[in-house]
mmCIF file of N, CA and C in Angstrom:
data_model
loop_
_atom_site.group_PDB
_atom_site.id
_atom_site.type_symbol
_atom_site.label_atom_id
_atom_site.label_comp_id
_atom_site.label_asym_id
_atom_site.label_seq_id
_atom_site.Cartn_x
_atom_site.Cartn_y
_atom_site.Cartn_z
ATOM 1 N N MET A 1 0.851 -1.162 0.000
ATOM 2 C CA MET A 1 0.000 0.000 0.000
ATOM 3 C C MET A 1 0.902 1.231 0.000
ATOM 4 N N ASN A 2 0.604 2.161 -0.891
ATOM 5 C CA ASN A 2 1.399 3.382 -0.958
ATOM 6 C C ASN A 2 0.446 4.569 -0.879
ATOM 7 N N ASP A 3 0.219 5.062 0.300
ATOM 8 C CA ASP A 3 -0.687 6.174 0.514
ATOM 9 C C ASP A 3 -0.013 7.136 1.489
ATOM 10 N N ALA A 4 0.384 8.298 0.990
ATOM 11 C CA ALA A 4 1.147 9.246 1.809
ATOM 12 C C ALA A 4 0.355 9.719 3.024
ATOM 13 N N LYS A 5 -0.929 10.018 2.837
ATOM 14 C CA LYS A 5 -1.727 10.498 3.966
ATOM 15 C C LYS A 5 -1.896 9.411 5.018
ATOM 16 N N LEU A 6 -2.073 8.179 4.568
ATOM 17 C CA LEU A 6 -2.166 7.083 5.525
ATOM 18 C C LEU A 6 -0.871 6.988 6.319
ATOM 19 N N GLY A 7 0.246 7.129 5.652
ATOM 20 C CA GLY A 7 1.532 7.104 6.343
ATOM 21 C C GLY A 7 1.639 8.199 7.387
ATOM 22 N N GLN A 8 1.107 9.378 7.065
ATOM 23 C CA GLN A 8 1.150 10.498 8.009
ATOM 24 C C GLN A 8 0.283 10.242 9.236
ATOM 25 N N VAL A 9 -0.958 9.790 9.016
ATOM 26 C CA VAL A 9 -1.828 9.550 10.171
ATOM 27 C C VAL A 9 -1.348 8.342 10.969
ATOM 28 N N PHE A 10 -0.727 7.383 10.280
ATOM 29 C CA PHE A 10 -0.181 6.226 10.988
ATOM 30 C C PHE A 10 0.968 6.658 11.899
ATOM 31 N N ALA A 11 1.786 7.595 11.443
ATOM 32 C CA ALA A 11 2.869 8.117 12.287
ATOM 33 C C ALA A 11 2.299 8.809 13.526
ATOM 34 N N LEU A 12 1.198 9.529 13.359
ATOM 35 C CA LEU A 12 0.543 10.159 14.510
ATOM 36 C C LEU A 12 -0.026 9.111 15.460
ATOM 37 N N LEU A 13 -0.586 8.049 14.898
ATOM 38 C CA LEU A 13 -1.104 6.954 15.718
ATOM 39 C C LEU A 13 0.013 6.344 16.554
ATOM 40 N N GLU A 14 1.141 6.090 15.920
ATOM 41 C CA GLU A 14 2.271 5.509 16.648
ATOM 42 C C GLU A 14 2.754 6.438 17.760
ATOM 43 N N ALA A 15 2.827 7.731 17.476
ATOM 44 C CA ALA A 15 3.269 8.693 18.490
ATOM 45 C C ALA A 15 2.279 8.751 19.653
ATOM 46 N N ALA A 16 0.987 8.783 19.338
ATOM 47 C CA ALA A 16 -0.033 8.823 20.393
ATOM 48 C C ALA A 16 -0.009 7.543 21.220
ATOM 49 N N LEU A 17 0.214 6.424 20.565
ATOM 50 C CA LEU A 17 0.276 5.150 21.278
ATOM 51 C C LEU A 17 1.462 5.121 22.240
ATOM 52 N N LEU A 18 2.600 5.611 21.792
ATOM 53 C CA LEU A 18 3.770 5.679 22.680
ATOM 54 C C LEU A 18 3.488 6.543 23.907
ATOM 55 N N GLU A 19 2.824 7.663 23.684
ATOM 56 C CA GLU A 19 2.474 8.549 24.800
ATOM 57 C C GLU A 19 1.545 7.846 25.786
ATOM 58 N N CYS A 20 0.571 7.113 25.274
ATOM 59 C CA CYS A 20 -0.378 6.414 26.146
ATOM 60 C C CYS A 20 0.270 5.244 26.869
ATOM 61 N N GLU A 21 1.229 4.613 26.233
ATOM 62 C CA GLU A 21 1.940 3.522 26.900
ATOM 63 C C GLU A 21 2.771 4.062 28.062
ATOM 64 N N GLU A 22 3.273 5.282 27.916
ATOM 65 C CA GLU A 22 4.065 5.908 28.983
ATOM 66 C C GLU A 22 3.193 6.384 30.138
ATOM 67 N N GLU A 23 2.019 6.915 29.804
ATOM 68 C CA GLU A 23 1.120 7.458 30.830
ATOM 69 C C GLU A 23 -0.326 7.105 30.469
ATOM 70 N N PRO A 24 -0.739 5.856 30.750
ATOM 71 C CA PRO A 24 -2.035 5.364 30.280
ATOM 72 C C PRO A 24 -3.255 6.023 30.921
ATOM 73 N N GLN A 25 -3.114 6.695 32.022
ATOM 74 C CA GLN A 25 -4.270 7.302 32.686
ATOM 75 C C GLN A 25 -4.522 8.747 32.255
ATOM 76 N N ASN A 26 -3.742 9.260 31.325
ATOM 77 C CA ASN A 26 -3.856 10.648 30.898
ATOM 78 C C ASN A 26 -4.976 10.775 29.865
ATOM 79 N N ALA A 27 -6.066 11.451 30.253
ATOM 80 C CA ALA A 27 -7.244 11.559 29.394
ATOM 81 C C ALA A 27 -6.947 12.288 28.088
ATOM 82 N N LEU A 28 -6.100 13.295 28.131
ATOM 83 C CA LEU A 28 -5.770 14.041 26.918
ATOM 84 C C LEU A 28 -5.023 13.152 25.925
ATOM 85 N N ARG A 29 -4.099 12.363 26.421
ATOM 86 C CA ARG A 29 -3.359 11.446 25.551
ATOM 87 C C ARG A 29 -4.279 10.378 24.976
ATOM 88 N N LEU A 30 -5.202 9.889 25.795
ATOM 89 C CA LEU A 30 -6.154 8.888 25.298
ATOM 90 C C LEU A 30 -7.070 9.481 24.226
ATOM 91 N N ALA A 31 -7.455 10.740 24.407
ATOM 92 C CA ALA A 31 -8.284 11.404 23.398
ATOM 93 C C ALA A 31 -7.518 11.537 22.084
ATOM 94 N N ALA A 32 -6.238 11.872 22.174
ATOM 95 C CA ALA A 32 -5.407 11.967 20.965
ATOM 96 C C ALA A 32 -5.269 10.603 20.303
ATOM 97 N N LEU A 33 -5.109 9.567 21.105
ATOM 98 C CA LEU A 33 -5.005 8.212 20.558
ATOM 99 C C LEU A 33 -6.298 7.815 19.861
ATOM 100 N N ALA A 34 -7.435 8.123 20.480
ATOM 101 C CA ALA A 34 -8.728 7.787 19.879
ATOM 102 C C ALA A 34 -8.895 8.487 18.532
ATOM 103 N N LYS A 35 -8.528 9.755 18.466
ATOM 104 C CA LYS A 35 -8.651 10.504 17.208
ATOM 105 C C LYS A 35 -7.704 9.950 16.149
ATOM 106 N N ALA A 36 -6.478 9.636 16.538
ATOM 107 C CA ALA A 36 -5.517 9.066 15.582
ATOM 108 C C ALA A 36 -5.995 7.706 15.090
ATOM 109 N N PHE A 37 -6.579 6.919 15.971
ATOM 110 C CA PHE A 37 -7.133 5.617 15.599
ATOM 111 C C PHE A 37 -8.271 5.791 14.592
ATOM 112 N N GLU A 38 -9.200 6.699 14.889
ATOM 113 C CA GLU A 38 -10.324 6.961 13.984
ATOM 114 C C GLU A 38 -9.828 7.376 12.598
ATOM 115 N N SER A 39 -8.883 8.298 12.567
ATOM 116 C CA SER A 39 -8.367 8.797 11.292
ATOM 117 C C SER A 39 -7.666 7.703 10.505
ATOM 118 N N THR A 40 -6.831 6.944 11.181
ATOM 119 C CA THR A 40 -6.102 5.870 10.503
ATOM 120 C C THR A 40 -7.069 4.820 9.987
ATOM 121 N N PHE A 41 -8.043 4.448 10.808
ATOM 122 C CA PHE A 41 -9.025 3.460 10.368
ATOM 123 C C PHE A 41 -9.770 3.973 9.136
ATOM 124 N N GLY A 42 -10.115 5.248 9.135
ATOM 125 C CA GLY A 42 -10.812 5.828 7.989
ATOM 126 C C GLY A 42 -10.019 5.714 6.699
ATOM 127 N N TYR A 43 -8.736 6.022 6.753
ATOM 128 C CA TYR A 43 -7.901 5.891 5.558
ATOM 129 C C TYR A 43 -7.767 4.437 5.118
ATOM 130 N N VAL A 44 -7.660 3.528 6.083
ATOM 131 C CA VAL A 44 -7.489 2.113 5.731
ATOM 132 C C VAL A 44 -8.741 1.556 5.065
ATOM 133 N N TRP A 45 -9.920 1.815 5.636
ATOM 134 C CA TRP A 45 -11.104 1.226 5.026
ATOM 135 C C TRP A 45 -11.380 1.845 3.654
ATOM 136 N N LYS A 46 -11.046 3.103 3.470
ATOM 137 C CA LYS A 46 -11.220 3.712 2.143
ATOM 138 C C LYS A 46 -10.236 3.119 1.138
ATOM 139 N N HIS A 47 -9.051 2.746 1.594
ATOM 140 C CA HIS A 47 -8.108 2.022 0.731
ATOM 141 C C HIS A 47 -8.708 0.673 0.329
ATOM 142 N N PHE A 48 -9.286 -0.032 1.302
ATOM 143 C CA PHE A 48 -9.925 -1.315 1.003
ATOM 144 C C PHE A 48 -11.057 -1.126 -0.005
ATOM 145 N N LYS A 49 -11.823 -0.050 0.145
ATOM 146 C CA LYS A 49 -12.922 0.223 -0.791
ATOM 147 C C LYS A 49 -12.390 0.443 -2.203
ATOM 148 N N ARG A 50 -11.317 1.210 -2.341
ATOM 149 C CA ARG A 50 -10.736 1.436 -3.671
ATOM 150 C C ARG A 50 -10.268 0.118 -4.294
ATOM 151 N N GLU A 51 -9.620 -0.714 -3.492
ATOM 152 C CA GLU A 51 -9.156 -2.017 -3.989
ATOM 153 C C GLU A 51 -10.341 -2.884 -4.412
ATOM 154 N N ALA A 52 -11.402 -2.858 -3.636
ATOM 155 C CA ALA A 52 -12.596 -3.644 -3.959
ATOM 156 C C ALA A 52 -13.236 -3.135 -5.246
ATOM 157 N N ASP A 53 -13.341 -1.820 -5.373
ATOM 158 C CA ASP A 53 -13.915 -1.237 -6.589
ATOM 159 C C ASP A 53 -13.117 -1.648 -7.822
ATOM 160 N N GLN A 54 -11.794 -1.616 -7.710
ATOM 161 C CA GLN A 54 -10.942 -2.015 -8.836
ATOM 162 C C GLN A 54 -11.121 -3.489 -9.184
ATOM 163 N N ALA A 55 -11.471 -4.293 -8.185
ATOM 164 C CA ALA A 55 -11.676 -5.728 -8.413
ATOM 165 C C ALA A 55 -13.109 -6.040 -8.830
ATOM 166 N N GLY A 56 -13.949 -5.005 -8.927
ATOM 167 C CA GLY A 56 -15.328 -5.209 -9.343
ATOM 168 C C GLY A 56 -16.271 -5.599 -8.220
ATOM 169 N N LEU A 57 -15.843 -5.425 -6.979
ATOM 170 C CA LEU A 57 -16.694 -5.730 -5.827
ATOM 171 C C LEU A 57 -17.359 -4.443 -5.355
ATOM 172 N N GLU A 58 -18.650 -4.507 -5.097
ATOM 173 C CA GLU A 58 -19.370 -3.328 -4.630
ATOM 174 C C GLU A 58 -19.282 -3.238 -3.111
ATOM 175 N N THR A 59 -18.943 -2.054 -2.629
ATOM 176 C CA THR A 59 -18.888 -1.805 -1.192
ATOM 177 C C THR A 59 -19.621 -0.506 -0.904
ATOM 178 N N TYR A 60 -20.434 -0.530 0.132
ATOM 179 C CA TYR A 60 -21.222 0.646 0.483
ATOM 180 C C TYR A 60 -20.927 1.156 1.886
ATOM 181 N N SER A 61 -20.168 0.388 2.637
ATOM 182 C CA SER A 61 -19.915 0.750 4.030
ATOM 183 C C SER A 61 -18.537 0.241 4.441
ATOM 184 N N PRO A 62 -18.048 0.702 5.577
ATOM 185 C CA PRO A 62 -16.778 0.157 6.065
ATOM 186 C C PRO A 62 -16.831 -1.360 6.250
ATOM 187 N N ARG A 63 -17.949 -1.879 6.748
ATOM 188 C CA ARG A 63 -18.068 -3.328 6.956
ATOM 189 C C ARG A 63 -17.983 -4.071 5.624
ATOM 190 N N ASP A 64 -18.630 -3.530 4.588
ATOM 191 C CA ASP A 64 -18.525 -4.133 3.252
ATOM 192 C C ASP A 64 -17.079 -4.111 2.763
ATOM 193 N N ALA A 65 -16.399 -2.999 3.010
ATOM 194 C CA ALA A 65 -15.007 -2.867 2.567
ATOM 195 C C ALA A 65 -14.113 -3.876 3.280
ATOM 196 N N LEU A 66 -14.384 -4.126 4.556
ATOM 197 C CA LEU A 66 -13.603 -5.127 5.293
ATOM 198 C C LEU A 66 -13.838 -6.527 4.733
ATOM 199 N N LYS A 67 -15.097 -6.835 4.429
ATOM 200 C CA LYS A 67 -15.401 -8.150 3.840
ATOM 201 C C LYS A 67 -14.690 -8.311 2.501
ATOM 202 N N ALA A 68 -14.712 -7.257 1.704
ATOM 203 C CA ALA A 68 -14.032 -7.304 0.406
ATOM 204 C C ALA A 68 -12.528 -7.463 0.593
ATOM 205 N N ALA A 69 -11.961 -6.775 1.575
ATOM 206 C CA ALA A 69 -10.523 -6.890 1.842
ATOM 207 C C ALA A 69 -10.159 -8.323 2.210
ATOM 208 N N ALA A 70 -11.029 -8.976 2.949
ATOM 209 C CA ALA A 70 -10.783 -10.380 3.299
ATOM 210 C C ALA A 70 -10.867 -11.260 2.051
ATOM 211 N N GLN A 71 -11.861 -11.002 1.200
ATOM 212 C CA GLN A 71 -11.993 -11.770 -0.049
ATOM 213 C C GLN A 71 -10.770 -11.587 -0.937
ATOM 214 N N LEU A 72 -10.231 -10.378 -0.945
ATOM 215 C CA LEU A 72 -9.074 -10.064 -1.782
ATOM 216 C C LEU A 72 -7.751 -10.433 -1.116
ATOM 217 N N LYS A 73 -7.839 -11.014 0.075
ATOM 218 C CA LYS A 73 -6.648 -11.457 0.829
ATOM 219 C C LYS A 73 -5.755 -10.286 1.251
ATOM 220 N N LEU A 74 -6.362 -9.103 1.417
ATOM 221 C CA LEU A 74 -5.611 -7.962 1.936
ATOM 222 C C LEU A 74 -5.453 -8.076 3.447
ATOM 223 N N ILE A 75 -6.430 -8.748 4.073
ATOM 224 C CA ILE A 75 -6.377 -8.992 5.514
ATOM 225 C C ILE A 75 -6.615 -10.473 5.762
ATOM 226 N N ASP A 76 -6.086 -10.951 6.880
ATOM 227 C CA ASP A 76 -6.218 -12.367 7.221
ATOM 228 C C ASP A 76 -7.342 -12.640 8.207
ATOM 229 N N ASP A 77 -7.625 -11.692 9.077
ATOM 230 C CA ASP A 77 -8.536 -11.930 10.193
ATOM 231 C C ASP A 77 -9.693 -10.933 10.159
ATOM 232 N N LEU A 78 -10.761 -11.307 9.466
ATOM 233 C CA LEU A 78 -11.914 -10.416 9.332
ATOM 234 C C LEU A 78 -12.533 -10.113 10.693
ATOM 235 N N GLU A 79 -12.575 -11.088 11.572
ATOM 236 C CA GLU A 79 -13.157 -10.873 12.903
ATOM 237 C C GLU A 79 -12.395 -9.785 13.668
ATOM 238 N N LEU A 80 -11.087 -9.821 13.595
ATOM 239 C CA LEU A 80 -10.274 -8.796 14.260
ATOM 240 C C LEU A 80 -10.554 -7.419 13.670
ATOM 241 N N TRP A 81 -10.635 -7.335 12.355
ATOM 242 C CA TRP A 81 -10.918 -6.053 11.714
ATOM 243 C C TRP A 81 -12.319 -5.560 12.052
ATOM 244 N N ASN A 82 -13.274 -6.470 12.233
ATOM 245 C CA ASN A 82 -14.603 -6.058 12.685
ATOM 246 C C ASN A 82 -14.544 -5.515 14.109
ATOM 247 N N GLN A 83 -13.654 -6.062 14.938
ATOM 248 C CA GLN A 83 -13.450 -5.504 16.278
ATOM 249 C C GLN A 83 -12.907 -4.082 16.179
ATOM 250 N N PHE A 84 -11.988 -3.865 15.246
ATOM 251 C CA PHE A 84 -11.465 -2.510 15.043
ATOM 252 C C PHE A 84 -12.586 -1.564 14.618
ATOM 253 N N LEU A 85 -13.444 -2.030 13.714
ATOM 254 C CA LEU A 85 -14.561 -1.204 13.252
ATOM 255 C C LEU A 85 -15.502 -0.880 14.408
ATOM 256 N N ASN A 86 -15.841 -1.875 15.203
ATOM 257 C CA ASN A 86 -16.729 -1.640 16.342
ATOM 258 C C ASN A 86 -16.103 -0.663 17.330
ATOM 259 N N ALA A 87 -14.807 -0.793 17.562
ATOM 260 C CA ALA A 87 -14.111 0.134 18.463
ATOM 261 C C ALA A 87 -14.095 1.537 17.878
ATOM 262 N N ARG A 88 -13.887 1.630 16.574
ATOM 263 C CA ARG A 88 -13.917 2.953 15.924
ATOM 264 C C ARG A 88 -15.297 3.578 16.092
ATOM 265 N N ASN A 89 -16.347 2.792 15.872
ATOM 266 C CA ASN A 89 -17.704 3.318 16.019
ATOM 267 C C ASN A 89 -17.967 3.771 17.452
ATOM 268 N N LEU A 90 -17.503 3.002 18.410
ATOM 269 C CA LEU A 90 -17.677 3.371 19.812
ATOM 270 C C LEU A 90 -16.850 4.601 20.156
ATOM 271 N N SER A 91 -15.628 4.661 19.661
ATOM 272 C CA SER A 91 -14.752 5.782 20.010
ATOM 273 C C SER A 91 -15.257 7.094 19.434
ATOM 274 N N VAL A 92 -15.918 7.040 18.297
ATOM 275 C CA VAL A 92 -16.467 8.253 17.693
ATOM 276 C C VAL A 92 -17.500 8.871 18.629
ATOM 277 N N HIS A 93 -18.235 8.019 19.326
ATOM 278 C CA HIS A 93 -19.323 8.510 20.163
ATOM 279 C C HIS A 93 -18.950 8.673 21.637
ATOM 280 N N ASP A 94 -17.983 7.871 22.121
ATOM 281 C CA ASP A 94 -17.719 7.895 23.561
ATOM 282 C C ASP A 94 -16.346 7.336 23.897
ATOM 283 N N TYR A 95 -15.276 7.969 23.409
ATOM 284 C CA TYR A 95 -13.953 7.416 23.699
ATOM 285 C C TYR A 95 -13.580 7.542 25.166
ATOM 286 N N LEU A 96 -14.176 8.477 25.881
ATOM 287 C CA LEU A 96 -13.869 8.607 27.306
ATOM 288 C C LEU A 96 -14.529 7.508 28.128
ATOM 289 N N GLY A 97 -15.530 6.844 27.575
ATOM 290 C CA GLY A 97 -16.206 5.770 28.292
ATOM 291 C C GLY A 97 -15.565 4.410 28.097
ATOM 292 N N MET A 98 -14.578 4.318 27.235
ATOM 293 C CA MET A 98 -13.915 3.041 26.982
ATOM 294 C C MET A 98 -12.840 2.808 28.037
ATOM 295 N N ASP A 99 -12.617 1.560 28.378
ATOM 296 C CA ASP A 99 -11.577 1.199 29.335
ATOM 297 C C ASP A 99 -10.209 1.522 28.746
ATOM 298 N N ASP A 100 -9.396 2.263 29.495
ATOM 299 C CA ASP A 100 -8.103 2.742 29.006
ATOM 300 C C ASP A 100 -7.189 1.611 28.544
ATOM 301 N N VAL A 101 -7.090 0.576 29.339
ATOM 302 C CA VAL A 101 -6.198 -0.541 29.011
ATOM 303 C C VAL A 101 -6.674 -1.250 27.750
ATOM 304 N N VAL A 102 -7.977 -1.440 27.632
ATOM 305 C CA VAL A 102 -8.536 -2.110 26.452
ATOM 306 C C VAL A 102 -8.267 -1.291 25.199
ATOM 307 N N VAL A 103 -8.425 0.015 25.301
ATOM 308 C CA VAL A 103 -8.178 0.894 24.154
ATOM 309 C C VAL A 103 -6.734 0.760 23.692
ATOM 310 N N VAL A 104 -5.808 0.864 24.610
ATOM 311 C CA VAL A 104 -4.389 0.800 24.251
ATOM 312 C C VAL A 104 -4.054 -0.561 23.650
ATOM 313 N N GLU A 105 -4.557 -1.641 24.239
ATOM 314 C CA GLU A 105 -4.275 -2.978 23.711
ATOM 315 C C GLU A 105 -4.854 -3.163 22.310
ATOM 316 N N LEU A 106 -6.071 -2.670 22.099
ATOM 317 C CA LEU A 106 -6.690 -2.796 20.781
ATOM 318 C C LEU A 106 -5.910 -1.996 19.741
ATOM 319 N N VAL A 107 -5.506 -0.795 20.096
ATOM 320 C CA VAL A 107 -4.753 0.032 19.151
ATOM 321 C C VAL A 107 -3.384 -0.582 18.876
ATOM 322 N N GLN A 108 -2.801 -1.250 19.840
ATOM 323 C CA GLN A 108 -1.538 -1.952 19.597
ATOM 324 C C GLN A 108 -1.731 -3.040 18.532
ATOM 325 N N LYS A 109 -2.829 -3.782 18.625
ATOM 326 C CA LYS A 109 -3.128 -4.810 17.614
ATOM 327 C C LYS A 109 -3.374 -4.162 16.253
ATOM 328 N N PHE A 110 -4.125 -3.057 16.271
ATOM 329 C CA PHE A 110 -4.426 -2.336 15.038
ATOM 330 C C PHE A 110 -3.145 -1.835 14.387
ATOM 331 N N ARG A 111 -2.254 -1.267 15.195
ATOM 332 C CA ARG A 111 -0.979 -0.772 14.671
ATOM 333 C C ARG A 111 -0.229 -1.889 13.950
ATOM 334 N N ALA A 112 -0.185 -3.064 14.545
ATOM 335 C CA ALA A 112 0.528 -4.192 13.934
ATOM 336 C C ALA A 112 -0.101 -4.592 12.603
ATOM 337 N N GLU A 113 -1.422 -4.599 12.545
ATOM 338 C CA GLU A 113 -2.110 -4.968 11.304
ATOM 339 C C GLU A 113 -1.878 -3.931 10.208
ATOM 340 N N VAL A 114 -1.946 -2.662 10.563
ATOM 341 C CA VAL A 114 -1.724 -1.605 9.569
ATOM 342 C C VAL A 114 -0.267 -1.615 9.114
ATOM 343 N N GLN A 115 0.646 -1.841 10.030
ATOM 344 C CA GLN A 115 2.063 -1.909 9.657
ATOM 345 C C GLN A 115 2.284 -3.017 8.634
ATOM 346 N N ARG A 116 1.598 -4.135 8.813
ATOM 347 C CA ARG A 116 1.708 -5.246 7.865
ATOM 348 C C ARG A 116 1.215 -4.816 6.481
ATOM 349 N N LEU A 117 0.150 -4.015 6.445
ATOM 350 C CA LEU A 117 -0.361 -3.517 5.161
ATOM 351 C C LEU A 117 0.628 -2.566 4.497
ATOM 352 N N LEU A 118 1.278 -1.752 5.309
ATOM 353 C CA LEU A 118 2.197 -0.749 4.774
ATOM 354 C C LEU A 118 3.513 -1.347 4.290
ATOM 355 N N ASP A 119 3.890 -2.492 4.832
ATOM 356 C CA ASP A 119 5.164 -3.129 4.448
ATOM 357 C C ASP A 119 5.118 -3.726 3.057
#
């Protein structure tokens, strides 16, 4: 995958994650991590949608794009990516209500998956 903007938001995600790993109880850092996660997820699913469109698969939503990405072998674990989508949906509405440790652990998994796409 070669997407400059995705690379930029991914760098912000990594920086926010490092900050949260250093001080996990800091609400401001967690808010930054949630926003970086949302932005990165947005770029990734839109990349999946473009790939699906090029392959002739119709996608109308992020969930459709994830299914198409699995069909196209862009991702290995559709269930994990659906967890990322559900977390993104929750974080958009209430990132302060999510458990801090769970958020950081999920974003760590997400970072690894996105890094695999970028390599």
